[in-house]
Amino acid sequence: MAKQVKFLQGNEAVCEGALYAGCRFYAGYPITPSTEVAEILAAKLPKVGGRFIQMEDELAAMAATLGGSIAGKKSLTATSGPGMSLKMENLGYGYLTEIPCVIVNVMRGGPSTGLPTGPGQSDVMQARWGTHGDHPCIALTPSTVQEQLNETVRAFNLAEKFRMPVLLLTDEIIGHMREAVEIPEPGELEVIDRKRPTCDPKDYLPYKPEADGVAPMADFGSGYRYHITGLNHLPDGFPSNDGKLAQADEIRQQKKVDDHYDEIVHVEELLCDDAEILIFAFGSTARSAKEAVQLARAEGIKVGLFRPLTIWPFPDKHLAKYRGKVKRVIVPEMNLGQTALEVERVMRGMPEVEGIFQIDSEPINPITILNKIKGGK
């Protein structure tokens, strides 16, 4: 049977992916270029038994998203620009308390309200380090409208499996473009649900991890009573000032991601086997980079594209195999060099990393990248 194909906007595809993954709660506050996610889910969630709440601000929206998840519903929020900054305090709470949820950041220019509402890719480091303290981070970077759907499903799966917030870092270009999207049949894509306790409620410890570093999570209201606090805590959830315990627990949280690098980190490597020049690009910029690579190849230039679908954890292991192998590495990105710093860390000067950094709210076009490949400025 032929697959169902829809002509979807990128933000619309996020909604399709969220519903496919089992999302049944959305809390948000409208801000372009993410607003369509809220508008569409406000209409669709009630039809599948879900709930939609427009909160009074972004802080409350993040808090409500965490609350929805604690109550047992797969939960989503979406935002852009300064809205993401406002979510940071409660996002940190979500990390320490290990509450699974998905946060969609449709990146635009900045800081502050910046240039609304042009595209940007300046929230890469904010995604990793924007909230205070040490914590693991998973952030996905789709480049097509199809990937907006598929990676949203994957974001929910990772959030549920590793019991933590997961970020979908998209941008205004992909969020607002339209492409043909194959709608997966039920069961075609894997859908993961969180582990729930099977023990007697009186024996339940909400922060006692199993062998994979993840503790089962009970739904509030299901008979399992437990305490949640933003303070470092004991396995029963109650606060503790034991520094050694806090250190061990935060290391455990980091390891539950680090130990599953191969499962979490996805990349696309296009024409890289014989490449002398490597282009590292993500999101909408990777679309221009792919076109530039094809144009360069047509001129006999050996260039390849390295495209991370997972930007955090950074794809060190995948990228390191090109250290000392390629002659040049070029990083085009719509910021002033945030990802290039990570690429430099991995390449260790072998070779030096060259950047194309642009923050004028215009996309980096393929000819700009092609000229850089050919040695132009």
Coordinates of C-alpha atoms in Angstrom, one line a residue:
M1 CA 0.0 0.0 0.0
A2 CA 1.3 3.4 -1.0
K3 CA 2.5 5.5 1.9
Q4 CA 0.5 8.6 3.0
V5 CA 2.4 11.7 1.9
K6 CA 1.6 15.2 3.2
F7 CA 3.0 18.6 2.1
L8 CA 3.9 19.8 5.6
Q9 CA 5.6 22.8 7.1
G10 CA 8.5 22.0 9.3
N11 CA 6.7 23.1 12.5
E12 CA 3.7 21.1 11.4
A13 CA 5.9 18.0 11.0
V14 CA 7.1 18.4 14.6
C15 CA 3.5 18.1 15.7
E16 CA 3.0 15.0 13.6
G17 CA 6.1 13.5 15.2
A18 CA 5.0 14.4 18.7
L19 CA 1.6 12.8 18.3
Y20 CA 3.1 9.7 16.7
A21 CA 5.5 9.4 19.7
G22 CA 2.5 9.6 22.1
C23 CA 2.7 13.2 23.3
R24 CA -0.5 14.0 25.1
F25 CA 0.4 17.3 26.9
Y26 CA 1.7 20.6 25.6
A27 CA 2.3 23.8 27.6
G28 CA 3.7 26.8 25.8
Y29 CA 3.6 30.5 25.2
P30 CA 3.5 31.8 21.6
I31 CA 6.7 33.2 20.1
T32 CA 7.7 33.2 16.5
P33 CA 9.1 31.3 14.6
S34 CA 7.8 28.4 16.8
T35 CA 4.2 29.5 17.2
E36 CA 2.7 27.1 14.7
V37 CA 3.7 24.2 17.0
A38 CA 1.4 25.6 19.7
E39 CA -1.4 26.5 17.3
I40 CA -1.5 23.1 15.7
L41 CA -1.3 21.1 18.9
A42 CA -4.0 23.3 20.4
A43 CA -6.3 21.9 17.7
K44 CA -5.0 18.3 17.5
L45 CA -4.3 17.3 21.1
P46 CA -7.9 17.4 22.4
K47 CA -8.9 15.1 19.5
V48 CA -6.6 12.3 20.8
G49 CA -7.4 12.8 24.5
G50 CA -4.5 15.1 25.1
R51 CA -4.4 18.5 26.8
F52 CA -3.1 21.9 25.7
I53 CA -2.4 24.8 28.0
Q54 CA -1.2 28.3 27.0
M55 CA 0.6 29.5 30.0
E56 CA 1.2 33.1 31.2
D57 CA 4.9 33.1 30.2
E58 CA 7.8 30.8 29.2
L59 CA 8.9 30.1 32.7
A60 CA 5.5 28.8 33.6
A61 CA 5.3 26.9 30.3
M62 CA 8.5 25.0 31.1
A63 CA 7.2 24.3 34.6
A64 CA 3.9 23.0 33.3
T65 CA 5.7 20.8 30.8
L66 CA 7.6 19.1 33.6
G67 CA 4.4 18.8 35.6
G68 CA 2.6 17.1 32.8
S69 CA 5.4 14.5 32.5
I70 CA 5.4 13.9 36.3
A71 CA 1.7 13.1 35.9
G72 CA 2.6 10.5 33.4
K73 CA 2.0 12.2 30.0
K74 CA 4.6 12.6 27.3
S75 CA 5.1 16.3 27.3
L76 CA 6.3 19.0 24.9
T77 CA 6.9 22.7 24.8
A78 CA 8.3 24.8 21.9
T79 CA 9.8 28.2 21.8
S80 CA 12.3 30.5 20.1
G81 CA 15.0 33.2 20.9
P82 CA 14.4 34.9 24.3
G83 CA 11.7 32.3 25.1
M84 CA 14.4 29.7 25.4
S85 CA 16.4 31.9 27.7
L86 CA 13.4 32.1 30.0
K87 CA 13.0 28.4 30.1
M88 CA 16.5 27.8 31.4
E89 CA 15.8 27.8 35.2
N90 CA 13.1 25.2 35.0
L91 CA 15.1 23.2 32.4
G92 CA 17.8 22.9 35.0
Y93 CA 15.2 21.6 37.4
G94 CA 14.2 19.1 34.9
Y95 CA 17.8 17.8 34.5
L96 CA 18.4 17.4 38.2
T97 CA 15.1 15.8 38.9
E98 CA 15.3 13.6 35.7
I99 CA 11.9 14.5 34.3
P100 CA 11.5 13.3 30.6
C101 CA 10.1 15.9 28.2
V102 CA 10.9 17.5 24.8
I103 CA 11.8 21.1 24.2
V104 CA 11.6 22.4 20.6
N105 CA 13.8 25.4 20.0
V106 CA 13.1 26.9 16.6
M107 CA 16.3 29.1 16.5
R108 CA 16.2 32.7 15.4
G109 CA 18.7 35.5 15.7
G110 CA 19.7 37.1 19.0
P111 CA 20.6 37.9 21.7
S112 CA 17.4 39.2 23.3
T113 CA 14.7 39.8 20.7
G114 CA 17.4 40.2 18.0
L115 CA 16.1 40.2 14.5
P116 CA 12.7 38.8 14.6
T117 CA 12.1 36.6 12.9
G118 CA 15.0 35.6 10.7
P119 CA 16.9 32.3 11.0
G120 CA 19.8 31.7 13.4
Q121 CA 21.9 28.9 14.8
S122 CA 23.2 30.7 17.8
D123 CA 21.7 28.6 20.5
V124 CA 24.1 25.6 20.2
M125 CA 26.1 26.5 23.3
Q126 CA 23.1 27.7 25.2
A127 CA 21.6 24.2 24.6
R128 CA 24.6 22.6 26.2
W129 CA 25.5 25.2 28.9
G130 CA 22.6 27.6 29.2
T131 CA 21.4 26.4 32.6
H132 CA 23.8 26.4 35.5
G133 CA 25.5 23.4 36.9
D134 CA 26.8 20.2 35.4
H135 CA 24.3 18.0 33.6
P136 CA 24.1 15.7 30.6
C137 CA 22.5 17.0 27.4
I138 CA 20.9 15.5 24.3
A139 CA 20.1 17.9 21.4
L140 CA 19.0 16.8 17.9
T141 CA 19.4 18.9 14.7
P142 CA 17.2 18.0 11.8
S143 CA 17.8 19.4 8.3
T144 CA 14.6 18.4 6.4
V145 CA 10.9 18.5 7.1
Q146 CA 10.9 14.7 7.1
E147 CA 13.6 14.7 9.8
Q148 CA 11.5 17.2 11.8
L149 CA 9.0 14.4 12.2
N150 CA 11.3 11.5 12.6
E151 CA 13.7 13.3 15.0
T152 CA 10.8 14.5 17.1
V153 CA 9.9 10.9 17.6
R154 CA 13.5 10.1 18.4
A155 CA 13.7 13.0 20.9
F156 CA 10.7 11.6 22.8
N157 CA 12.3 8.1 22.7
L158 CA 15.5 9.4 24.1
A159 CA 13.8 11.5 26.8
E160 CA 11.7 8.5 27.9
K161 CA 14.6 6.0 27.8
F162 CA 17.1 8.1 29.6
R163 CA 14.6 10.0 31.8
M164 CA 15.7 13.5 31.0
P165 CA 14.7 16.6 29.0
V166 CA 15.8 16.4 25.3
L167 CA 16.1 19.4 23.0
L168 CA 15.2 19.5 19.3
L169 CA 17.3 22.4 17.8
T170 CA 15.7 23.4 14.6
D171 CA 15.6 26.8 13.0
E172 CA 13.3 29.3 11.3
I173 CA 14.1 28.1 7.8
I174 CA 13.3 24.4 8.4
G175 CA 10.5 25.4 10.7
H176 CA 8.7 27.4 8.0
M177 CA 9.6 25.6 4.8
R178 CA 7.3 23.0 3.2
E179 CA 8.3 19.6 1.8
A180 CA 6.6 16.3 1.0
V181 CA 6.7 14.1 4.1
E182 CA 6.0 10.4 4.3
I183 CA 3.7 9.8 7.3
P184 CA 4.9 6.6 9.1
E185 CA 2.4 3.9 9.7
P186 CA 1.7 3.0 13.4
G187 CA 4.5 0.7 14.5
E188 CA 6.8 1.7 11.6
L189 CA 8.9 3.9 13.9
E190 CA 10.0 2.7 17.3
V191 CA 8.2 4.4 20.2
I192 CA 9.7 4.0 23.6
D193 CA 7.8 4.5 26.9
R194 CA 9.5 5.3 30.2
K195 CA 10.2 2.5 32.7
R196 CA 7.6 2.5 35.5
P197 CA 8.0 0.8 38.8
T198 CA 6.7 -2.7 39.4
C199 CA 7.5 -2.9 43.1
D200 CA 5.2 -2.4 46.0
P201 CA 4.6 1.4 46.4
K202 CA 6.0 1.3 49.9
D203 CA 9.3 0.1 48.6
Y204 CA 9.6 2.6 45.7
L205 CA 12.7 4.7 45.5
P206 CA 12.3 7.3 42.7
Y207 CA 16.1 7.9 42.3
K208 CA 17.5 4.4 42.7
P209 CA 18.9 3.7 39.3
E210 CA 19.0 0.3 37.6
A211 CA 21.9 -1.2 35.7
D212 CA 21.5 1.3 32.8
G213 CA 21.8 4.3 35.2
V214 CA 18.1 5.1 34.9
A215 CA 15.5 4.7 37.7
P216 CA 11.9 3.7 37.0
M217 CA 9.5 6.7 37.2
A218 CA 6.1 6.5 38.7
D219 CA 3.2 8.7 37.6
F220 CA 1.9 11.0 40.3
G221 CA -1.5 9.9 41.3
S222 CA -0.8 6.2 40.6
G223 CA -0.3 5.2 44.2
Y224 CA 3.4 5.8 44.3
R225 CA 4.0 8.7 46.6
Y226 CA 7.4 10.4 46.3
H227 CA 9.2 13.7 46.8
I228 CA 10.7 15.8 44.0
T229 CA 13.1 18.6 44.8
G230 CA 15.6 20.8 42.9
L231 CA 18.1 20.1 45.7
N232 CA 20.5 17.3 45.4
H233 CA 18.7 14.3 46.9
L234 CA 18.8 10.8 48.2
P235 CA 17.4 7.8 46.4
D236 CA 14.0 8.5 48.1
G237 CA 13.9 12.0 46.6
F238 CA 14.4 13.9 49.9
P239 CA 17.2 16.6 50.1
S240 CA 20.7 15.8 51.1
N241 CA 23.7 18.1 51.8
D242 CA 26.1 15.2 51.3
G243 CA 28.6 16.5 48.8
K244 CA 30.1 13.2 47.9
L245 CA 26.6 11.8 47.3
A246 CA 25.7 14.8 45.1
Q247 CA 28.9 14.4 43.0
A248 CA 28.3 10.6 42.6
D249 CA 24.8 11.2 41.5
E250 CA 25.6 13.9 38.9
I251 CA 28.4 11.8 37.5
R252 CA 25.9 8.9 37.2
Q253 CA 23.5 11.2 35.3
Q254 CA 26.3 12.2 32.9
K255 CA 27.3 8.6 32.4
K256 CA 23.8 7.4 31.5
V257 CA 24.3 9.5 28.3
D258 CA 28.0 9.0 27.8
D259 CA 27.7 5.3 28.0
H260 CA 25.1 5.2 25.3
Y261 CA 26.9 7.4 22.8
D262 CA 26.6 4.9 19.9
E263 CA 22.8 4.8 20.4
I264 CA 22.3 8.5 20.8
V265 CA 24.6 10.1 18.3
H266 CA 23.5 10.0 14.6
V267 CA 25.4 11.6 11.8
E268 CA 25.3 11.7 8.0
E269 CA 28.6 11.3 6.1
L270 CA 28.2 12.2 2.5
L271 CA 31.1 11.6 0.0
C272 CA 33.6 11.6 2.9
D273 CA 35.6 8.4 2.1
D274 CA 38.0 10.1 -0.3
A275 CA 37.4 13.7 0.8
E276 CA 40.4 16.0 1.1
I277 CA 38.1 18.8 2.3
L278 CA 35.4 18.2 5.0
I279 CA 32.4 20.5 5.5
F280 CA 30.8 20.3 8.9
A281 CA 27.3 21.7 8.9
F282 CA 24.0 21.1 10.6
G283 CA 20.4 22.2 10.3
S284 CA 19.4 24.4 7.4
T285 CA 23.0 25.3 6.7
A286 CA 23.7 21.6 5.9
R287 CA 21.3 21.9 3.0
S288 CA 23.4 24.6 1.5
A289 CA 26.5 22.7 2.3
K290 CA 25.2 19.6 0.5
E291 CA 24.5 21.6 -2.6
A292 CA 28.0 23.1 -2.4
V293 CA 29.6 19.7 -2.1
Q294 CA 27.8 18.5 -5.2
L295 CA 28.8 21.6 -7.2
A296 CA 32.4 21.1 -6.0
R297 CA 32.4 17.4 -6.9
A298 CA 31.2 18.3 -10.4
E299 CA 34.4 20.4 -10.7
G300 CA 36.5 17.4 -9.5
I301 CA 37.2 18.7 -6.0
K302 CA 37.2 16.0 -3.4
V303 CA 35.0 17.4 -0.7
G304 CA 32.5 15.7 1.7
L305 CA 29.8 16.7 4.1
F306 CA 29.7 15.7 7.8
R307 CA 26.3 16.4 9.1
P308 CA 25.4 15.7 12.8
L309 CA 21.8 14.9 13.5
T310 CA 22.9 14.8 17.1
I311 CA 24.8 17.9 18.1
W312 CA 24.9 17.0 21.8
P313 CA 26.6 14.8 22.8
F314 CA 29.0 16.2 20.3
P315 CA 29.9 13.5 17.7
D316 CA 33.6 13.3 18.8
K317 CA 34.0 9.6 17.9
H318 CA 32.6 10.0 14.4
L319 CA 34.5 13.2 13.6
A320 CA 37.9 12.2 15.1
K321 CA 38.4 9.6 12.3
Y322 CA 39.0 12.5 9.9
R323 CA 41.7 14.0 12.1
G324 CA 45.0 14.1 10.1
K325 CA 43.2 12.5 7.1
V326 CA 41.6 15.6 5.5
K327 CA 43.5 18.7 4.4
R328 CA 40.9 21.3 5.3
V329 CA 37.8 21.5 7.5
I330 CA 35.2 24.2 6.9
V331 CA 32.4 25.0 9.3
P332 CA 29.6 27.2 7.9
E333 CA 27.1 28.2 10.6
M334 CA 24.6 31.0 11.3
N335 CA 26.5 32.2 14.4
L336 CA 30.0 33.5 15.1
G337 CA 31.7 30.2 15.5
Q338 CA 30.1 28.2 18.3
T339 CA 30.2 24.8 16.7
A340 CA 33.6 25.5 15.0
L341 CA 35.1 25.6 18.6
E342 CA 34.0 22.0 19.2
V343 CA 35.2 20.9 15.8
E344 CA 38.6 22.5 16.6
R345 CA 38.7 20.6 19.9
V346 CA 38.2 17.3 18.1
M347 CA 40.5 18.0 15.2
R348 CA 43.4 19.3 17.4
G349 CA 44.8 21.4 14.6
M350 CA 45.0 18.5 12.2
P351 CA 44.0 20.5 10.1
E352 CA 43.1 24.0 11.3
V353 CA 39.4 24.7 11.1
E354 CA 38.1 27.4 8.8
G355 CA 34.7 29.1 9.4
I356 CA 32.0 30.8 7.5
F357 CA 30.1 32.7 10.2
Q358 CA 27.0 34.7 9.3
I359 CA 24.4 36.4 11.6
D360 CA 22.6 38.8 9.2
S361 CA 19.4 36.8 9.3
E362 CA 20.0 35.5 5.8
P363 CA 20.8 31.8 5.1
I364 CA 24.3 30.9 4.1
N365 CA 24.0 30.1 0.4
P366 CA 25.7 27.3 -1.5
I367 CA 27.9 29.6 -3.6
T368 CA 29.4 31.2 -0.5
I369 CA 30.4 27.7 0.7
L370 CA 31.6 26.7 -2.8
N371 CA 33.8 29.8 -3.0
K372 CA 35.3 29.0 0.4
I373 CA 36.0 25.4 -0.8
K374 CA 37.7 26.8 -3.9
G375 CA 39.9 29.0 -1.7
G376 CA 37.9 32.3 -2.0
K377 CA 37.1 34.6 0.8

